XYZ file of C-alpha atoms in Angstrom:
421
model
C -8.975 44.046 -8.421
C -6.235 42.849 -9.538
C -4.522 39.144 -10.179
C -3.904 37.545 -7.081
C -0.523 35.709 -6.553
C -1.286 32.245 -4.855
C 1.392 29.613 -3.964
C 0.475 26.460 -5.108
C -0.015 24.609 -2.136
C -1.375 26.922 -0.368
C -4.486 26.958 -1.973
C -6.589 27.884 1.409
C -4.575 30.538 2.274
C -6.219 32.500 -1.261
C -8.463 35.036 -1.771
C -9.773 35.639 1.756
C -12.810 37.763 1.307
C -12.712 37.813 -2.532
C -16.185 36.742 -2.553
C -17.906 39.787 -1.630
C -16.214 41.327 -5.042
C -18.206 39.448 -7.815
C -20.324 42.098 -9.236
C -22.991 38.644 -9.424
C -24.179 39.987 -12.937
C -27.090 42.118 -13.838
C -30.350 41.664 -16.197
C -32.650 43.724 -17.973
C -35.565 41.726 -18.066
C -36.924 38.439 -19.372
C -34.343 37.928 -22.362
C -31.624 40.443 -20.084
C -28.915 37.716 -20.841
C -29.075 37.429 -24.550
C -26.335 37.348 -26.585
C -23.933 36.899 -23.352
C -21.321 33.757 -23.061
C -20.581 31.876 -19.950
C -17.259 29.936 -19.424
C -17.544 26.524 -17.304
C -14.684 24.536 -16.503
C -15.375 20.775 -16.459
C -12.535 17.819 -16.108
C -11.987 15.657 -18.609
C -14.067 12.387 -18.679
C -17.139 14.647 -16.440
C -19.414 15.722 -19.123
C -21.034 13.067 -21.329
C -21.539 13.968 -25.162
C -25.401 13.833 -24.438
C -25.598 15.251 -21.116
C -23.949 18.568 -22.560
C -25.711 18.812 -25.931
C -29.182 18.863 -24.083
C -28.127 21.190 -21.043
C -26.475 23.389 -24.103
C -30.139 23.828 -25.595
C -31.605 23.761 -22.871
C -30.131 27.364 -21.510
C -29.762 28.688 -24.701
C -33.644 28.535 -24.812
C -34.066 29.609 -21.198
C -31.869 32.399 -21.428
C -30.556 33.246 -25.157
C -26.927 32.825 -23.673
C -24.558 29.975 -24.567
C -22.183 28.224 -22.509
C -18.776 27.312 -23.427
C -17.518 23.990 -20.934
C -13.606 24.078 -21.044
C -11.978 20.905 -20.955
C -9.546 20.715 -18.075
C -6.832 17.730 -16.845
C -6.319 16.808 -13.706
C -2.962 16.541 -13.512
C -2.108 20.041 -11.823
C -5.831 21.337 -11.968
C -5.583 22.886 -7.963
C -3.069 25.313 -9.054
C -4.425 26.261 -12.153
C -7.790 26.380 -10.564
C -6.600 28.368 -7.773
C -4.704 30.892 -10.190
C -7.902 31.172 -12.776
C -10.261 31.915 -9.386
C -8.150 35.115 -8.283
C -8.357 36.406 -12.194
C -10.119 39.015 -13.013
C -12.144 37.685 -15.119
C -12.147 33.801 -13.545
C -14.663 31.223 -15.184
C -18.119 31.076 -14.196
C -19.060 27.861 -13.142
C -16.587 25.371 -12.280
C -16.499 21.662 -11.451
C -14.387 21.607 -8.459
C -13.556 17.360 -6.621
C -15.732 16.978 -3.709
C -12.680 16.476 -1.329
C -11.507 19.777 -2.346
C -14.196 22.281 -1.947
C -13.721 22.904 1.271
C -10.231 24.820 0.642
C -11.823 27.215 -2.204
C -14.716 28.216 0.150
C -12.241 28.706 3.245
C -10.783 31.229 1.050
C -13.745 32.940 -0.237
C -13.066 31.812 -4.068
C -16.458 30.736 -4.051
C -20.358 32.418 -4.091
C -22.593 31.223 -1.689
C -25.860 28.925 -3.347
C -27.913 28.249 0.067
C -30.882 29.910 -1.803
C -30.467 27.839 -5.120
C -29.642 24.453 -2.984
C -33.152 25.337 -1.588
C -34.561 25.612 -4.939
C -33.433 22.498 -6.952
C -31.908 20.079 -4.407
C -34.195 20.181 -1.724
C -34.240 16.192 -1.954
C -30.978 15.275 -2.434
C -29.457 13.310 -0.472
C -27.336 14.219 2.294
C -24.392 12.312 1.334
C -24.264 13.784 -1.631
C -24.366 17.153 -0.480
C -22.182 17.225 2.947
C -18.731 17.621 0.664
C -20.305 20.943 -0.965
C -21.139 22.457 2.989
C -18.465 24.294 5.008
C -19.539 25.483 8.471
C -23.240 25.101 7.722
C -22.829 27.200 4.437
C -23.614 25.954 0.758
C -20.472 26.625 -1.385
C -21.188 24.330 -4.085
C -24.063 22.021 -5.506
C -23.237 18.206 -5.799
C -23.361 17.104 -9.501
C -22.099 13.487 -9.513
C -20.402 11.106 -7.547
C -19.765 7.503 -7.745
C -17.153 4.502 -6.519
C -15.158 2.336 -8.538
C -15.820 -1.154 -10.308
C -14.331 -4.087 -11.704
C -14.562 -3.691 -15.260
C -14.082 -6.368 -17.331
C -13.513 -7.895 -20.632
C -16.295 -10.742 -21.052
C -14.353 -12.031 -24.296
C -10.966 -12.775 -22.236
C -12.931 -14.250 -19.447
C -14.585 -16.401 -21.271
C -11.150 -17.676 -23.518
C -9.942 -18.432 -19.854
C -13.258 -20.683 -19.057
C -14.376 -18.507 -16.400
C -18.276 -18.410 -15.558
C -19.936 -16.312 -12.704
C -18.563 -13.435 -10.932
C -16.162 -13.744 -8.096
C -17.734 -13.030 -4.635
C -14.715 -12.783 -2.561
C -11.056 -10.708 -3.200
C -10.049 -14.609 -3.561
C -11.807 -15.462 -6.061
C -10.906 -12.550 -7.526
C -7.178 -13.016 -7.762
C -7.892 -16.809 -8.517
C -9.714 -15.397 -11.929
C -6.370 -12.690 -12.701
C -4.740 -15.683 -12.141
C -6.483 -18.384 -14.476
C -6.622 -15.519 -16.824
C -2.780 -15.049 -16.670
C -2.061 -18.547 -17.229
C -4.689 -19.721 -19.789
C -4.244 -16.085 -22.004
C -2.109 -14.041 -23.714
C -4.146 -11.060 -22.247
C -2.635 -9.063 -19.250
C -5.293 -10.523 -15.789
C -5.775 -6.417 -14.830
C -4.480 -3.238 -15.889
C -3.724 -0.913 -12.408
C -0.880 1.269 -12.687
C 1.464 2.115 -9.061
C -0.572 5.400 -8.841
C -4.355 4.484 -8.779
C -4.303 6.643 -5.339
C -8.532 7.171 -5.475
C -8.309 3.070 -5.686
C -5.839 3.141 -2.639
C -7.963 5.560 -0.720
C -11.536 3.467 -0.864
C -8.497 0.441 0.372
C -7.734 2.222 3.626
C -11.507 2.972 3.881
C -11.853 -0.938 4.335
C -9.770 -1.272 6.391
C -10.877 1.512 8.886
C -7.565 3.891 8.348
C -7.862 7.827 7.976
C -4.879 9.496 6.343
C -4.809 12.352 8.738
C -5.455 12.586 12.286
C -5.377 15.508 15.132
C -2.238 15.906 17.078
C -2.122 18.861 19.674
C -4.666 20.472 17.827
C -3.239 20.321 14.455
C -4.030 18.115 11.506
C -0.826 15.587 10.982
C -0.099 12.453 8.579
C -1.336 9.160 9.837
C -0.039 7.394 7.312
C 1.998 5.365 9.722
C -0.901 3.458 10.906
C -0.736 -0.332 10.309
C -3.807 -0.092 8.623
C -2.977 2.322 5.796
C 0.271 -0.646 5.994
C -2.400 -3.113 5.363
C -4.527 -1.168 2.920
C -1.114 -0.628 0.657
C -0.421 -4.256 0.952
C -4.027 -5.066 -0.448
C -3.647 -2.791 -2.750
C 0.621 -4.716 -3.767
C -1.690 -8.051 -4.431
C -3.579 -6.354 -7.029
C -0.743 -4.727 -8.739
C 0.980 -7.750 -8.686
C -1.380 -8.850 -12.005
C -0.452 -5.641 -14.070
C 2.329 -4.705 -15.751
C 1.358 -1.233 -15.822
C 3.895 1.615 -14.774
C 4.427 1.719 -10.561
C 4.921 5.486 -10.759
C 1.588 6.593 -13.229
C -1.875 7.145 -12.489
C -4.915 5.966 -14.027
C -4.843 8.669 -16.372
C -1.243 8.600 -17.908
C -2.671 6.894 -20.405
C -5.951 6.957 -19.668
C -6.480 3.479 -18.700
C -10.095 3.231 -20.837
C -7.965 3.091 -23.828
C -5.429 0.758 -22.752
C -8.802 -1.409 -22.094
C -9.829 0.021 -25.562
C -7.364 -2.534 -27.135
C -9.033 -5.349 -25.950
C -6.260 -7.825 -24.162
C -6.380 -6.315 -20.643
C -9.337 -8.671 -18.291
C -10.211 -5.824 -16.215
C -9.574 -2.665 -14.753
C -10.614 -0.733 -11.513
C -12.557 2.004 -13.071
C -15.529 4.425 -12.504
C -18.383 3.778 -14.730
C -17.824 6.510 -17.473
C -14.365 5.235 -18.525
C -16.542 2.421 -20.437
C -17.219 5.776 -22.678
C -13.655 6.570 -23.165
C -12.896 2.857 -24.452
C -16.149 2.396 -26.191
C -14.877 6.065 -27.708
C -11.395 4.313 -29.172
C -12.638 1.260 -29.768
C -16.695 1.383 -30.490
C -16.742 -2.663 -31.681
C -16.458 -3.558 -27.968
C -19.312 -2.686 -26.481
C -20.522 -6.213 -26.130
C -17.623 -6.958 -24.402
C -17.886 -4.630 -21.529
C -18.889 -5.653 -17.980
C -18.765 -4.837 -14.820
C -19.229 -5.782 -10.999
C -18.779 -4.560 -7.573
C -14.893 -4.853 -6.348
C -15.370 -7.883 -4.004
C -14.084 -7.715 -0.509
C -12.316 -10.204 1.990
C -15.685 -11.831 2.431
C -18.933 -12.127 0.510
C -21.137 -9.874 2.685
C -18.624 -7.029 2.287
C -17.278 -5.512 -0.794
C -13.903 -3.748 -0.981
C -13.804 -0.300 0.709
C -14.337 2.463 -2.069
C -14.163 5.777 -2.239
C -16.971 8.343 -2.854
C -15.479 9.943 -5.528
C -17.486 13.077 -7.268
C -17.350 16.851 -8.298
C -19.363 19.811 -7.499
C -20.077 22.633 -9.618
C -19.454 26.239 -7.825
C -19.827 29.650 -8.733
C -16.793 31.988 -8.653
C -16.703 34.321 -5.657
C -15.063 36.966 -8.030
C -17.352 36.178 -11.327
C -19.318 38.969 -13.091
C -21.939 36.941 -14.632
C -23.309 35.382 -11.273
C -27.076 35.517 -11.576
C -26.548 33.929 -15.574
C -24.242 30.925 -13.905
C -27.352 29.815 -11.171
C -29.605 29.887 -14.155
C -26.836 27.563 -15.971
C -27.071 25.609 -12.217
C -30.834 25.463 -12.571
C -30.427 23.871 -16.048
C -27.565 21.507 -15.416
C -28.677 19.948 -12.282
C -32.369 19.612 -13.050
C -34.251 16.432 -12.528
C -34.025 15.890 -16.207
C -30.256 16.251 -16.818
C -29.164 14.404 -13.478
C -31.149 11.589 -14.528
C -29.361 11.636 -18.035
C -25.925 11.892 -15.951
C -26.796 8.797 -14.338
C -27.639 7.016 -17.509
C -24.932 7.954 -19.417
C -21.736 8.279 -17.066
C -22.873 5.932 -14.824
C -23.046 7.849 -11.448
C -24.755 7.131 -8.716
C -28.555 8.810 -8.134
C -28.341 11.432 -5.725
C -31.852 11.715 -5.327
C -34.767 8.830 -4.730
C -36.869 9.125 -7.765
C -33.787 9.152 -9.934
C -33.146 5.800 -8.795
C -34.794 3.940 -11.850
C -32.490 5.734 -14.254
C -29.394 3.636 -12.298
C -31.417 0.379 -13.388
C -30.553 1.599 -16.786
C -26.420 1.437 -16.570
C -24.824 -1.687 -15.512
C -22.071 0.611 -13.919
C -24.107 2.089 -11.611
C -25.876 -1.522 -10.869
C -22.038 -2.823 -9.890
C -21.379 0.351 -7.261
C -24.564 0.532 -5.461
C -23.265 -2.523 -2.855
C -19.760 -1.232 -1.993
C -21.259 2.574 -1.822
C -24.251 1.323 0.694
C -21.622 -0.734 2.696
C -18.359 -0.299 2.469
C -18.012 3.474 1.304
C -16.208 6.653 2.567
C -14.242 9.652 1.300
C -10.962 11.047 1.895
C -10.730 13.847 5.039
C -13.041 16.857 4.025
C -11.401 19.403 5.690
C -9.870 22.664 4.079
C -6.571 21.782 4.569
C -6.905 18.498 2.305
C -6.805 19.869 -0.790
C -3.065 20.867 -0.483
C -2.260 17.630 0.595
C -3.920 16.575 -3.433
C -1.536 18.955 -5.147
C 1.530 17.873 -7.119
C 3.460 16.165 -6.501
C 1.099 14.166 -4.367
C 3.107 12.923 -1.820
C 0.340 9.498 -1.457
C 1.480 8.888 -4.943
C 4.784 8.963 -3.791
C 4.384 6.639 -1.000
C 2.780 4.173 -2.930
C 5.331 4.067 -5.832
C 7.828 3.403 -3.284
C 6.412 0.681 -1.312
C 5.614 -1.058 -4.722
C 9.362 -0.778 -5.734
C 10.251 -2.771 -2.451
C 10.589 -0.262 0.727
C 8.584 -1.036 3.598
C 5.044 1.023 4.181
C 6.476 2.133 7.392
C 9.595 3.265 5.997
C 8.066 4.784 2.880
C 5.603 6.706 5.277
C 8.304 8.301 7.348
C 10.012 9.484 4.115
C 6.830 11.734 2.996
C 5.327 12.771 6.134
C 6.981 15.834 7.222
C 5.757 17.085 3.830
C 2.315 16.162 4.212
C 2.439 17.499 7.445
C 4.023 21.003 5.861
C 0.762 20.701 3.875
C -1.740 20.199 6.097
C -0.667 22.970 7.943
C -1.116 25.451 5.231
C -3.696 28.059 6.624
């Protein structure tokens, strides 16, 4: 078969079908994949140094294959993704956002794993799993997800005199405040484009970014609570300095942390890794605690954020990438996930390893109470490719225009999006 041509955001309108065209892989008995190579993309910042080195032995002694995980950014990863699926010769295994599954399997980019889901997740739990169904089906198995924290700089909060952990978004922006006037250290580092940030912010507040509208999928970012979310959201940014129109990621924010005179970021649990990674003499000074809410019996809406792993619909080494499944997501290795990254158990009896990681200590009240995910339907994804037009919304409303007015500007392109088939 040959290359596919896919428009970039169009990414559900690819490769309908494609799946019944993987060869899935053969073996000739018990050492049948010796010798053979599998390619897994992962996202940069999703596998932890200790996590891969043991899942690495781990099938090489199963199977007398090796795997080689590929690094991949973010920043434009749909429409590479989308291209590399409708190769070929596409990677096995590939870590795909749980908000954007749903598009790949539409389009029959991805095998089916309802047998292997059987197998090795039969006690997962549900939330976990629902972003990796679509129509009943098992596209994808979950392999983390987790919801932003506060973390913070002990060594800063303590040069400002504060003690205890603020209960309240008050209190909160009382501390970036004291910490602003009694430091030379910048309160909180949260650049204009923190969007994931933004997204668990409309979850508080009870807004969806999409609603029906004669049958179709439209923008409802109009709603006066996405207004109030963004608004939320302007407070916060009001104590950085960072860029209004970057992301988390451009720099990676961990290393701005890294150099030690920034009180606190918003950040998932393993970017304590990527400034422990540039700046190893701060571990001590690393905290963390659940993003407090209006009150003290809520915390701040978050969103689920997470990635499954999937198995190309069009891949030849099928069979070898669910015995690379079977590895990666056993008991064993999503217990040291948990550990080391900081993600939230996804199963009961993992639960103990989350007592290990402060991180995952911090996220357990906002996920229990106050979490949610973006829209997971198939048309979503396009609505995440660049240039994201949330991102572009919220860079304008921080530079002064009203949400309502900033809404209007980008909603006949999300709505272009959305209705992508």
């Amino acid at each position: 078969m040959k290359r596919g041509l896919i428009a970039a955001t169009a990414v559900a309108g690819m490769l309908v079908g494609v799946a019944a065209c993987g060869s899935g892989g053969e073996k000739t008995g018990a050492d049948g994949f010796k010798g053979q190579k599998l390619t897994v993309w992962v996202m940069n910042g999703s596998n932890p140094a200790q996590w891969t080195e043991q899942v690495s032995a781990q099938f090489k002694k199963k199977t007398g294959a090796t795997v080689e995980f590929k690094v991949q950014q973010w920043n434009g990863i749909q429409q590479k993704l989308s291209t590399a699926l409708s190769e070929e010769t596409p990677p096995d295994v590939v870590e795909i956002g749980n908000t954007q599954t749903a598009a790949y399997a539409q389009a029959g980019a991805l095998a089916e794993l309802g047998d292997l889901k059987k197998e090795i997740g039969a006690d997962w739990n549900e939330a976990f799993n629902k972003a990796s169904l679509v129509d009943g089906k098992q596209y994808a198995l979950p392999w983390f997800a987790g919801n932003r924290v506060v973390m913070y700089n002990k060594k800063i909060w303590a040069e400002a005199g504060l003690k205890g952990i603020p209960k309240t978004r008050n209190e909160l922006f009382k501390a970036f405040d004291t910490i602003k006037k009694k430091t030379d250290a910048e309160p909180l580092y949260l650049p204009g484009q923190n969007w994931y940030f933004f997204d668990g912010l409309t979850i508080g507040t009870g807004a969806d970014l999409v609603k029906k509208q004669g049958g179709k999928w439209v923008s409802n970012l109009g709603d006066p609570k996405v207004a109030k979310a963004m608004d939320i959201y302007k407070q916060y940014q009001a104590f950085s300095t960072a860029p209004k129109n970057k992301d988390e990621a451009t720099p990676q924010q961990g290393e701005v942390f890294a150099k030690g005179r920034t009180g606190a970021v918003i950040a998932m649990g393993y970017e304590a890794a990527t400034a422990l990674k540039a700046n190893p003499g701060m571990k001590k000074d690393i905290g963390f605690f659940t993003i407090p809410g209006e009150t003290a019996d809520k915390p701040e809406g978050v969103f689920l954020g997470g990635s499954n792993f999937a198995v190309a619909g069009m891949g030849k080494n099928q069979e070898l990438a669910k015995e690379f499944l079977k590895v990666a997501l056993s008991k064993q290795n999503d217990r040291q996930m948990v550990k080391e990254s900081g993600w939230a158990p996804k199963s009961p009896d993992l639960a103990d390893a989350g007592k290990e990681n402060p991180a995952v200590a911090a996220a357990a009240p906002a996920a229990e109470k106050s979490g949610g995910t973006t829209p997971l339907i198939p048309q979503w994804a396009a609505v995440e490719n660049l240039p994201n037009p949330i991102k572009s919304y919220m860079t304008a409303v921080l530079g002064g225009k009203s949400p309502a007015d900033a809404a209007k500007d980008i909603e006949s392109e999300i709505n272009a999006r959305l209705a992508k088939q």
